[in-house]
Amino acid sequence: MASLSKKPLFNQFIPSLVFFLLIIIILQLVSSSTAYVSSITSPFVYTNGMAKAVEERKEAEALLKWKTSLHIKSQSLLSSWVGSNPCNWVRINCDKSGSITHLNLSTYDLRGTLQNLNFQSFSNLLSLDLSSNSLYGTIPSNISNIFKLSVLDLSNNQFTGFIPSSLGNLSNLNILYLSKNQLFGFIPPSLGNLSNLNILCIAENPLSGFIPQELGMLSSLNYLDLPLNNLTGAIPASLGNLSNLLYLSLFKNQLSSSIPQELGMLSSLSSLSLDSNNLTGTIPASLGNLSNLVTLFLYENQLSGSIPQELGMLSSLSSFDLSSNNLTGVIPTSLGNLMSLTLLSLFMNQLSGFIPSSLGNLTKLANFELFLNQLSGPIHFEVNNLTQLKSLELSDNQLTGHLPEIVCHGRISPKLGEATQLHVLDLSSNHLDGEIPKELDIPQQLGDLKTLERLNLSHNVLSGSIPSTFDQMLSLISIDLSYNQLEGPLPNTKAFREAPIEAFRNNKGLCGNATGLKACSSAISHNHHAKKRNKVMKLILILSGIVFLIFIVVGITLFVCLRKKEIKIKPKEADYQNMFAIWSYDGKMVYENIIDATEDFDDKHCIAVGGYGNVYKVELPTGQVVAVKKLHPLLEDSVVNLKAFTSEIRSLTEIRHRNIVKLHGFCSHSRHLLLVYEFLEGGSLEIILKNDELALDFDWVKRVNVVKGVASALSYMHHNCSYPIIHRDISSKNVLLDSEYEAHVSDFGTARIMSSDTSYWTLFAGTFGYTAPEHAYTMAVSEKCDVYSFGVVTLEVVMGRHPGDLISSFLSPSFASLSYDVLLEDILDQRLAHPTNQVEGKVILVLKIALACLHTNPQSRPTMRQVSQKLSNWKSPFTKPLHMITLRELIDLDNFN
Ligand SMILES: *[C@@H]1O[C@H](CO)[C@@H](O)[C@H](O)[C@H]1NC(C)=O
Ligand SMILES: *[C@@H]1O[C@H](CO)[C@@H](O)[C@H](O)[C@H]1NC(C)=O
Ligand SMILES: *[C@@H]1O[C@H](CO)[C@@H](O)[C@H](O)[C@H]1NC(C)=O
């Protein structure tokens, strides 16, 4: 019965179910056909529009949700992002149907994460550029839902974590930039699936692990850029399959093993940079097939074997650097075929044999660096044609030959004078002999090398005297003639006067004004009789010398015999340990010497206390006196910045300007960070102005000259360096004077170095009373902040005291009008008599410039270049005498011209 009772129910149920299913299927068919038809026939446009509106709303909602997740300030930057039509918002492009195709928020000062951005909503997005912001957190793996994406740029942010392997699903991707983030872990092998990828840049991250061999499948790739990571292992041979590759850069990683010879198949390659890794083995000869190669950088590895002859086939090569490897053998003659070469750098290897004469064909060569090898023989290549040479560095080899022939008559020779760009000529530490050519009298020769800055002929066997034509080498900054057989007087030029004694030591008999050298006696005279008399005198001297020597030898022998043996404590040698590094021209200034000389930084050696740290006067065992600035110790985590710090300092040590305190180098140690500066005996402007006696000596001529010097230094650093270097802390403390009252600005670049460590940032907001007013409300630092501080220092020099009250009265409207009516003569340093004659006009000009520099609006202040030019012309703005001029009249001449 039970079954009977169930049956009717069952019988009713089945047909109704079938009916129901049929209805669903029919409905389904109808709806899909409408959807299909809707896109081609008008009656359904309304339905389509609705779908688009839904789409737009989805995109708008996703962006607004993300916007509210950003930091408050970033939200205000996106204030146009309101409502429901994102196509009207900034930085967004849509297609005709109103769907977002491009979202470009590069350099928009955004701060926040991507966790709240619903990528799924952007079904038509082709390009997403969020580069150069402060975005952080991980890169969400669902970013791969933007399946049409062609360009993804997240570079220069603070993204961290792994690179999501889902990126390998973005099959339409052409460009992927992830450089300059904090991404760690491995490069996902899935990226090898991006068969349309043209550009892959993941430079400057702490990525580790191997370079996945799957990258060799990126058949469209033009540009592979993975330098400055921590990648290990071998370079995969599969990269040789990237037949469209133009650029391959893997420098500064930890890559090891040998260079795969398959790289020689990259026939389109124009740049190959594998430098600064741990690559070993030989350089594959197959690289000679890269006929489009312009740059080949393999330096700072451990490559061994010889330089393949085949590299001479790289006919497009312009920069060729194999320096700092373990290469042996000879320099192949074939390198003379590289006619486009501008840089040839093979230094620090173990290359031997002669320098091939074919290198004389490389007429475009600007930098020619073969130092620190075992090259021998005479320099017998034709350097006649190398008119573009900027630097010729052949030092530390075993080259032989006669210097005059090399430099003058011979091969480097008559035309070297036409190398009008030569800055560096370093032939030191060879076995060159002969005199420094007299022909240098002749301006067409070396003396005509007007651009020469560094000449190093030390450690040779040169003899004779130094020709006086060095006068004409006006740009000469550094000279080193030590360890030769030279004699006679030093030429009286700045480079010689300012050279350290080390530059001349161990010669036969140099004399002159330089400290540490004996003064030239009248014996060195061109008078014939005197010469004869000299010979007699010399003979007598030699004879008495010998007698004297015998006495001394006998004396010492007796003395030594009579005394017990004593253990002599050797002075501490310069020992270079990893924990510190130092650059200096004589390399002898070391940490321990500094500690010894200052008795571990005892206060009694402290000569100044500054914002960055205390300054100590240090006399080194060589007799040289330097100023050592002990900076606040670096924090643990700033060790990461040491590299940046080091290169920054290295560039600062290269700055040479007569009004800038020379930075010799630095020592970094776990306990201390020391900057080693030139020592200036005159003290700071602050000290001189505060001392009545010193201030009296500091007359008007000296004062305007100091102002001019400071302006010149600032102008140079703001406008003549490769990037503007802002001081940030110009004050009378930082302007030092030498014994001639010439100004030298100290601490240039320190702010920049220290600001890489954020903990210093707030410490160095400048010195109170010198900082520009805008500094109070914006942290943005520009050159104009220095201009303002220069204005304060200038007034201080003229007034003899800090002009704080005068400046603050300018700022307060009720006092301003009163202070503007002050007579110039009333603000001058009353300790000095009023300036007269020409210097009166100069003082007026200096005051006018100072007031222009103090303009509250940074834009209205002059640039340091303008200031410096004005101070070179000394055109006084007034014909009136000083005692009739008020400040107002100077300010009213409001245009700076
Ligand atoms: C690089 O890798 C080495 C060894 O794998 C590790 O010791 C070092 O800390 C890494 N450096 C960075 C910056 O990640
Ligand atoms: C490179 O040469 C240096 C010094 O000659 C040596 O210590 C080092 O072991 C060499 N390295 C290789 C990989 O040959
Ligand atoms: C000149 O060269 C020698 C040896 O190559 C080096 O020790 C010295 O520091 C150099 N001098 C200068 C001023 O660079």
PDB file of N, CA, C and O in Angstrom, residues 473-498:
ATOM      1  N   MET A 473     100.146  75.452 -16.433  1.00  0.00           N
ATOM      2  CA  MET A 473      99.093  74.466 -16.190  1.00  0.00           C
ATOM      3  C   MET A 473      98.206  74.982 -15.081  1.00  0.00           C
ATOM      4  O   MET A 473      98.316  74.599 -13.926  1.00  0.00           O
ATOM      5  N   LEU A 474      97.305  75.871 -15.481  1.00  0.00           N
ATOM      6  CA  LEU A 474      96.537  76.598 -14.480  1.00  0.00           C
ATOM      7  C   LEU A 474      95.562  75.707 -13.730  1.00  0.00           C
ATOM      8  O   LEU A 474      95.147  76.007 -12.630  1.00  0.00           O
ATOM      9  N   SER A 475      95.181  74.611 -14.371  1.00  0.00           N
ATOM     10  CA  SER A 475      94.165  73.794 -13.717  1.00  0.00           C
ATOM     11  C   SER A 475      94.764  72.716 -12.838  1.00  0.00           C
ATOM     12  O   SER A 475      94.048  71.950 -12.222  1.00  0.00           O
ATOM     13  N   LEU A 476      96.091  72.679 -12.787  1.00  0.00           N
ATOM     14  CA  LEU A 476      96.734  71.624 -12.008  1.00  0.00           C
ATOM     15  C   LEU A 476      96.329  71.707 -10.542  1.00  0.00           C
ATOM     16  O   LEU A 476      96.463  72.743  -9.904  1.00  0.00           O
ATOM     17  N   ILE A 477      95.799  70.617 -10.041  1.00  0.00           N
ATOM     18  CA  ILE A 477      95.369  70.586  -8.648  1.00  0.00           C
ATOM     19  C   ILE A 477      96.295  69.694  -7.849  1.00  0.00           C
ATOM     20  O   ILE A 477      96.649  69.986  -6.725  1.00  0.00           O
ATOM     21  N   SER A 478      96.651  68.583  -8.463  1.00  0.00           N
ATOM     22  CA  SER A 478      97.439  67.633  -7.700  1.00  0.00           C
ATOM     23  C   SER A 478      98.640  67.198  -8.511  1.00  0.00           C
ATOM     24  O   SER A 478      98.537  66.911  -9.704  1.00  0.00           O
ATOM     25  N   ILE A 479      99.763  67.197  -7.836  1.00  0.00           N
ATOM     26  CA  ILE A 479     100.987  66.787  -8.499  1.00  0.00           C
ATOM     27  C   ILE A 479     101.724  65.841  -7.577  1.00  0.00           C
ATOM     28  O   ILE A 479     101.676  65.995  -6.357  1.00  0.00           O
ATOM     29  N   ASP A 480     102.340  64.833  -8.131  1.00  0.00           N
ATOM     30  CA  ASP A 480     103.128  63.925  -7.300  1.00  0.00           C
ATOM     31  C   ASP A 480     104.400  63.558  -8.054  1.00  0.00           C
ATOM     32  O   ASP A 480     104.344  62.935  -9.112  1.00  0.00           O
ATOM     33  N   LEU A 481     105.519  64.014  -7.514  1.00  0.00           N
ATOM     34  CA  LEU A 481     106.810  63.733  -8.159  1.00  0.00           C
ATOM     35  C   LEU A 481     107.711  62.933  -7.225  1.00  0.00           C
ATOM     36  O   LEU A 481     108.916  62.814  -7.452  1.00  0.00           O
ATOM     37  N   SER A 482     107.098  62.374  -6.168  1.00  0.00           N
ATOM     38  CA  SER A 482     107.908  61.702  -5.145  1.00  0.00           C
ATOM     39  C   SER A 482     108.615  60.472  -5.705  1.00  0.00           C
ATOM     40  O   SER A 482     108.235  59.946  -6.748  1.00  0.00           O
ATOM     41  N   TYR A 483     109.635  60.034  -5.001  1.00  0.00           N
ATOM     42  CA  TYR A 483     110.403  58.840  -5.368  1.00  0.00           C
ATOM     43  C   TYR A 483     110.939  58.931  -6.791  1.00  0.00           C
ATOM     44  O   TYR A 483     110.612  58.131  -7.654  1.00  0.00           O
ATOM     45  N   ASN A 484     111.716  59.958  -7.035  1.00  0.00           N
ATOM     46  CA  ASN A 484     112.457  60.089  -8.277  1.00  0.00           C
ATOM     47  C   ASN A 484     113.845  60.566  -7.906  1.00  0.00           C
ATOM     48  O   ASN A 484     114.246  60.463  -6.735  1.00  0.00           O
ATOM     49  N   GLN A 485     114.561  61.085  -8.864  1.00  0.00           N
ATOM     50  CA  GLN A 485     115.912  61.591  -8.580  1.00  0.00           C
ATOM     51  C   GLN A 485     115.958  63.092  -8.878  1.00  0.00           C
ATOM     52  O   GLN A 485     116.961  63.612  -9.331  1.00  0.00           O
ATOM     53  N   LEU A 486     114.838  63.777  -8.654  1.00  0.00           N
ATOM     54  CA  LEU A 486     114.759  65.181  -9.056  1.00  0.00           C
ATOM     55  C   LEU A 486     115.487  66.081  -8.069  1.00  0.00           C
ATOM     56  O   LEU A 486     115.625  65.752  -6.895  1.00  0.00           O
ATOM     57  N   GLU A 487     115.909  67.225  -8.571  1.00  0.00           N
ATOM     58  CA  GLU A 487     116.599  68.185  -7.704  1.00  0.00           C
ATOM     59  C   GLU A 487     116.233  69.608  -8.121  1.00  0.00           C
ATOM     60  O   GLU A 487     115.548  69.815  -9.122  1.00  0.00           O
ATOM     61  N   GLY A 488     116.687  70.587  -7.335  1.00  0.00           N
ATOM     62  CA  GLY A 488     116.464  71.985  -7.682  1.00  0.00           C
ATOM     63  C   GLY A 488     115.169  72.526  -7.113  1.00  0.00           C
ATOM     64  O   GLY A 488     114.457  71.838  -6.390  1.00  0.00           O
ATOM     65  N   PRO A 489     114.867  73.786  -7.442  1.00  0.00           N
ATOM     66  CA  PRO A 489     113.729  74.457  -6.815  1.00  0.00           C
ATOM     67  C   PRO A 489     112.377  74.019  -7.400  1.00  0.00           C
ATOM     68  O   PRO A 489     112.302  73.620  -8.557  1.00  0.00           O
ATOM     69  N   LEU A 490     111.351  74.138  -6.569  1.00  0.00           N
ATOM     70  CA  LEU A 490     109.989  73.886  -7.038  1.00  0.00           C
ATOM     71  C   LEU A 490     109.490  75.120  -7.760  1.00  0.00           C
ATOM     72  O   LEU A 490     109.774  76.234  -7.340  1.00  0.00           O
ATOM     73  N   PRO A 491     108.737  74.962  -8.825  1.00  0.00           N
ATOM     74  CA  PRO A 491     108.116  76.128  -9.461  1.00  0.00           C
ATOM     75  C   PRO A 491     107.169  76.790  -8.464  1.00  0.00           C
ATOM     76  O   PRO A 491     106.553  76.104  -7.641  1.00  0.00           O
ATOM     77  N   ASN A 492     107.073  78.095  -8.563  1.00  0.00           N
ATOM     78  CA  ASN A 492     106.273  78.822  -7.585  1.00  0.00           C
ATOM     79  C   ASN A 492     104.831  78.965  -8.058  1.00  0.00           C
ATOM     80  O   ASN A 492     104.352  80.032  -8.381  1.00  0.00           O
ATOM     81  N   THR A 493     104.115  77.826  -8.122  1.00  0.00           N
ATOM     82  CA  THR A 493     102.703  77.907  -8.524  1.00  0.00           C
ATOM     83  C   THR A 493     101.868  77.331  -7.400  1.00  0.00           C
ATOM     84  O   THR A 493     102.361  76.641  -6.516  1.00  0.00           O
ATOM     85  N   LYS A 494     100.573  77.599  -7.512  1.00  0.00           N
ATOM     86  CA  LYS A 494      99.654  77.209  -6.446  1.00  0.00           C
ATOM     87  C   LYS A 494      99.703  75.702  -6.198  1.00  0.00           C
ATOM     88  O   LYS A 494      99.800  75.245  -5.060  1.00  0.00           O
ATOM     89  N   ALA A 495      99.667  74.943  -7.295  1.00  0.00           N
ATOM     90  CA  ALA A 495      99.646  73.488  -7.137  1.00  0.00           C
ATOM     91  C   ALA A 495     100.869  73.014  -6.367  1.00  0.00           C
ATOM     92  O   ALA A 495     100.780  72.106  -5.549  1.00  0.00           O
ATOM     93  N   PHE A 496     102.021  73.646  -6.621  1.00  0.00           N
ATOM     94  CA  PHE A 496     103.234  73.235  -5.924  1.00  0.00           C
ATOM     95  C   PHE A 496     103.248  73.735  -4.493  1.00  0.00           C
ATOM     96  O   PHE A 496     103.644  73.040  -3.579  1.00  0.00           O
ATOM     97  N   ARG A 497     102.775  75.011  -4.332  1.00  0.00           N
ATOM     98  CA  ARG A 497     102.781  75.569  -2.975  1.00  0.00           C
ATOM     99  C   ARG A 497     101.870  74.775  -2.053  1.00  0.00           C
ATOM    100  O   ARG A 497     102.147  74.605  -0.885  1.00  0.00           O
ATOM    101  N   GLU A 498     100.749  74.302  -2.624  1.00  0.00           N
ATOM    102  CA  GLU A 498      99.763  73.659  -1.753  1.00  0.00           C
ATOM    103  C   GLU A 498      99.909  72.154  -1.682  1.00  0.00           C
ATOM    104  O   GLU A 498      99.173  71.487  -0.955  1.00  0.00           O
TER     105      GLU A 498
END
